[in-house]
């Protein structure tokens, strides 16, 4: 069985791979609805688990805070994949910052896992 940290890290990478191209170029066609729904739902579920299950329960240590923060960025990224056109303007304009923060979170998790 895979550790949950590895699963969450993979979900971060999937979220970045599917949300980042739309931030770079408007010419890229959006995903088909069913594929966006599956990918967005998986990324959102992993972010919710990271935030509400691990993060909130472990606020007194570094990895609990990292889980809380990265989980929020994952859920925002999932919303970019799922319902970008329906999001408020402030959340749309925050997309580059959210994606960069998620990339940094992914790097923290991936480097830590690689060192284990």
PDB file of C-alpha atoms in Angstrom:
ATOM      1  CA  UNK A   1       0.000   0.000   0.000  1.00  0.00           C
ATOM      2  CA  UNK A   2       1.289   3.460  -0.887  1.00  0.00           C
ATOM      3  CA  UNK A   3       1.754   6.037   1.862  1.00  0.00           C
ATOM      4  CA  UNK A   4      -0.760   8.876   1.712  1.00  0.00           C
ATOM      5  CA  UNK A   5       2.042  11.442   1.326  1.00  0.00           C
ATOM      6  CA  UNK A   6       3.060   9.815  -1.941  1.00  0.00           C
ATOM      7  CA  UNK A   7      -0.538   9.766  -3.187  1.00  0.00           C
ATOM      8  CA  UNK A   8      -1.004  13.438  -2.300  1.00  0.00           C
ATOM      9  CA  UNK A   9       2.275  14.335  -4.032  1.00  0.00           C
ATOM     10  CA  UNK A  10       1.188  12.561  -7.215  1.00  0.00           C
ATOM     11  CA  UNK A  11      -2.168  14.364  -7.051  1.00  0.00           C
ATOM     12  CA  UNK A  12      -0.337  17.694  -6.748  1.00  0.00           C
ATOM     13  CA  UNK A  13       1.640  16.860  -9.874  1.00  0.00           C
ATOM     14  CA  UNK A  14      -1.507  15.815 -11.756  1.00  0.00           C
ATOM     15  CA  UNK A  15      -3.221  19.055 -10.755  1.00  0.00           C
ATOM     16  CA  UNK A  16      -0.251  21.092 -11.935  1.00  0.00           C
ATOM     17  CA  UNK A  17       0.009  19.233 -15.228  1.00  0.00           C
ATOM     18  CA  UNK A  18      -3.643  19.796 -16.074  1.00  0.00           C
ATOM     19  CA  UNK A  19      -4.139  23.323 -14.673  1.00  0.00           C
ATOM     20  CA  UNK A  20      -0.869  25.000 -15.681  1.00  0.00           C
ATOM     21  CA  UNK A  21      -1.165  24.825 -19.490  1.00  0.00           C
ATOM     22  CA  UNK A  22      -4.330  26.944 -19.386  1.00  0.00           C
ATOM     23  CA  UNK A  23      -2.491  29.565 -17.377  1.00  0.00           C
ATOM     24  CA  UNK A  24       0.283  29.735 -19.970  1.00  0.00           C
ATOM     25  CA  UNK A  25      -1.698  29.779 -23.217  1.00  0.00           C
ATOM     26  CA  UNK A  26      -5.295  30.596 -24.037  1.00  0.00           C
ATOM     27  CA  UNK A  27      -4.999  28.641 -27.316  1.00  0.00           C
ATOM     28  CA  UNK A  28      -4.985  25.268 -25.574  1.00  0.00           C
ATOM     29  CA  UNK A  29      -8.338  23.539 -25.847  1.00  0.00           C
ATOM     30  CA  UNK A  30      -9.974  22.682 -22.518  1.00  0.00           C
ATOM     31  CA  UNK A  31     -10.264  19.089 -21.409  1.00  0.00           C
ATOM     32  CA  UNK A  32     -13.392  17.134 -22.273  1.00  0.00           C
ATOM     33  CA  UNK A  33     -15.947  17.558 -19.486  1.00  0.00           C
ATOM     34  CA  UNK A  34     -15.777  13.965 -18.230  1.00  0.00           C
ATOM     35  CA  UNK A  35     -11.971  14.027 -18.036  1.00  0.00           C
ATOM     36  CA  UNK A  36     -11.930  17.416 -16.301  1.00  0.00           C
ATOM     37  CA  UNK A  37     -14.493  16.090 -13.821  1.00  0.00           C
ATOM     38  CA  UNK A  38     -12.444  12.964 -13.006  1.00  0.00           C
ATOM     39  CA  UNK A  39      -9.099  14.758 -12.701  1.00  0.00           C
ATOM     40  CA  UNK A  40     -10.526  17.741 -10.833  1.00  0.00           C
ATOM     41  CA  UNK A  41     -12.421  15.495  -8.419  1.00  0.00           C
ATOM     42  CA  UNK A  42      -9.353  13.404  -7.602  1.00  0.00           C
ATOM     43  CA  UNK A  43      -7.206  16.504  -7.029  1.00  0.00           C
ATOM     44  CA  UNK A  44      -9.962  18.112  -4.926  1.00  0.00           C
ATOM     45  CA  UNK A  45     -10.429  14.960  -2.820  1.00  0.00           C
ATOM     46  CA  UNK A  46      -6.691  14.695  -2.144  1.00  0.00           C
ATOM     47  CA  UNK A  47      -6.570  18.382  -1.229  1.00  0.00           C
ATOM     48  CA  UNK A  48      -9.569  18.023   1.071  1.00  0.00           C
ATOM     49  CA  UNK A  49      -7.972  15.024   2.777  1.00  0.00           C
ATOM     50  CA  UNK A  50      -4.715  16.931   3.157  1.00  0.00           C
ATOM     51  CA  UNK A  51      -6.473  19.972   4.609  1.00  0.00           C
ATOM     52  CA  UNK A  52      -9.263  18.551   6.725  1.00  0.00           C
ATOM     53  CA  UNK A  53      -7.945  15.154   7.792  1.00  0.00           C
ATOM     54  CA  UNK A  54      -4.195  15.530   8.174  1.00  0.00           C
ATOM     55  CA  UNK A  55      -3.661  19.293   8.295  1.00  0.00           C
ATOM     56  CA  UNK A  56      -6.220  20.316  10.888  1.00  0.00           C
ATOM     57  CA  UNK A  57      -5.429  17.332  13.103  1.00  0.00           C
ATOM     58  CA  UNK A  58      -1.679  18.133  13.138  1.00  0.00           C
ATOM     59  CA  UNK A  59      -1.453  21.918  13.361  1.00  0.00           C
ATOM     60  CA  UNK A  60       1.228  21.660  16.025  1.00  0.00           C
ATOM     61  CA  UNK A  61       3.916  20.314  13.654  1.00  0.00           C
ATOM     62  CA  UNK A  62       5.531  21.288  10.371  1.00  0.00           C
ATOM     63  CA  UNK A  63       3.902  18.603   8.215  1.00  0.00           C
ATOM     64  CA  UNK A  64       0.465  19.420   9.573  1.00  0.00           C
ATOM     65  CA  UNK A  65       0.865  23.049   8.524  1.00  0.00           C
ATOM     66  CA  UNK A  66       2.338  21.990   5.177  1.00  0.00           C
ATOM     67  CA  UNK A  67      -0.646  19.690   4.620  1.00  0.00           C
ATOM     68  CA  UNK A  68      -3.110  22.444   5.488  1.00  0.00           C
ATOM     69  CA  UNK A  69      -1.514  24.962   3.148  1.00  0.00           C
ATOM     70  CA  UNK A  70      -0.873  22.583   0.248  1.00  0.00           C
ATOM     71  CA  UNK A  71      -4.375  21.145   0.591  1.00  0.00           C
ATOM     72  CA  UNK A  72      -5.933  24.577   0.123  1.00  0.00           C
ATOM     73  CA  UNK A  73      -3.799  25.138  -2.981  1.00  0.00           C
ATOM     74  CA  UNK A  74      -4.805  21.713  -4.314  1.00  0.00           C
ATOM     75  CA  UNK A  75      -8.507  22.457  -3.861  1.00  0.00           C
ATOM     76  CA  UNK A  76      -8.127  25.807  -5.643  1.00  0.00           C
ATOM     77  CA  UNK A  77      -6.261  24.093  -8.474  1.00  0.00           C
ATOM     78  CA  UNK A  78      -9.025  21.493  -8.733  1.00  0.00           C
ATOM     79  CA  UNK A  79     -11.566  24.310  -9.073  1.00  0.00           C
ATOM     80  CA  UNK A  80      -9.488  25.746 -11.919  1.00  0.00           C
ATOM     81  CA  UNK A  81      -9.767  22.383 -13.663  1.00  0.00           C
ATOM     82  CA  UNK A  82     -13.443  21.827 -12.853  1.00  0.00           C
ATOM     83  CA  UNK A  83     -15.206  25.185 -13.087  1.00  0.00           C
ATOM     84  CA  UNK A  84     -12.807  27.947 -14.077  1.00  0.00           C
ATOM     85  CA  UNK A  85     -15.375  29.998 -15.993  1.00  0.00           C
ATOM     86  CA  UNK A  86     -17.711  30.058 -12.966  1.00  0.00           C
ATOM     87  CA  UNK A  87     -15.151  31.207 -10.380  1.00  0.00           C
ATOM     88  CA  UNK A  88     -15.076  34.730  -8.946  1.00  0.00           C
ATOM     89  CA  UNK A  89     -12.654  37.117 -10.629  1.00  0.00           C
ATOM     90  CA  UNK A  90     -10.348  37.385  -7.597  1.00  0.00           C
ATOM     91  CA  UNK A  91      -9.821  33.606  -7.631  1.00  0.00           C
ATOM     92  CA  UNK A  92      -9.208  33.592 -11.387  1.00  0.00           C
ATOM     93  CA  UNK A  93      -6.618  36.345 -11.058  1.00  0.00           C
ATOM     94  CA  UNK A  94      -4.895  34.454  -8.208  1.00  0.00           C
ATOM     95  CA  UNK A  95      -4.259  31.432 -10.454  1.00  0.00           C
ATOM     96  CA  UNK A  96      -0.543  32.117 -11.137  1.00  0.00           C
ATOM     97  CA  UNK A  97       0.179  32.551  -7.424  1.00  0.00           C
ATOM     98  CA  UNK A  98      -1.817  29.436  -6.498  1.00  0.00           C
ATOM     99  CA  UNK A  99      -0.054  27.328  -9.127  1.00  0.00           C
ATOM    100  CA  UNK A 100       3.399  28.563  -8.071  1.00  0.00           C
ATOM    101  CA  UNK A 101       2.612  27.830  -4.421  1.00  0.00           C
ATOM    102  CA  UNK A 102       1.348  24.367  -5.369  1.00  0.00           C
ATOM    103  CA  UNK A 103       4.548  23.788  -7.366  1.00  0.00           C
ATOM    104  CA  UNK A 104       6.624  24.744  -4.316  1.00  0.00           C
ATOM    105  CA  UNK A 105       4.523  22.429  -2.137  1.00  0.00           C
ATOM    106  CA  UNK A 106       4.991  19.619  -4.646  1.00  0.00           C
ATOM    107  CA  UNK A 107       8.762  20.209  -4.612  1.00  0.00           C
ATOM    108  CA  UNK A 108       8.845  20.092  -0.799  1.00  0.00           C
ATOM    109  CA  UNK A 109       6.912  16.832  -0.687  1.00  0.00           C
ATOM    110  CA  UNK A 110       8.773  15.207  -3.607  1.00  0.00           C
ATOM    111  CA  UNK A 111      12.242  16.078  -2.298  1.00  0.00           C
ATOM    112  CA  UNK A 112      11.343  14.843   1.173  1.00  0.00           C
ATOM    113  CA  UNK A 113       9.958  11.568  -0.175  1.00  0.00           C
ATOM    114  CA  UNK A 114      12.997  11.069  -2.413  1.00  0.00           C
ATOM    115  CA  UNK A 115      15.303  11.499   0.591  1.00  0.00           C
ATOM    116  CA  UNK A 116      13.492   8.826   2.643  1.00  0.00           C
TER     117      UNK A 116
END
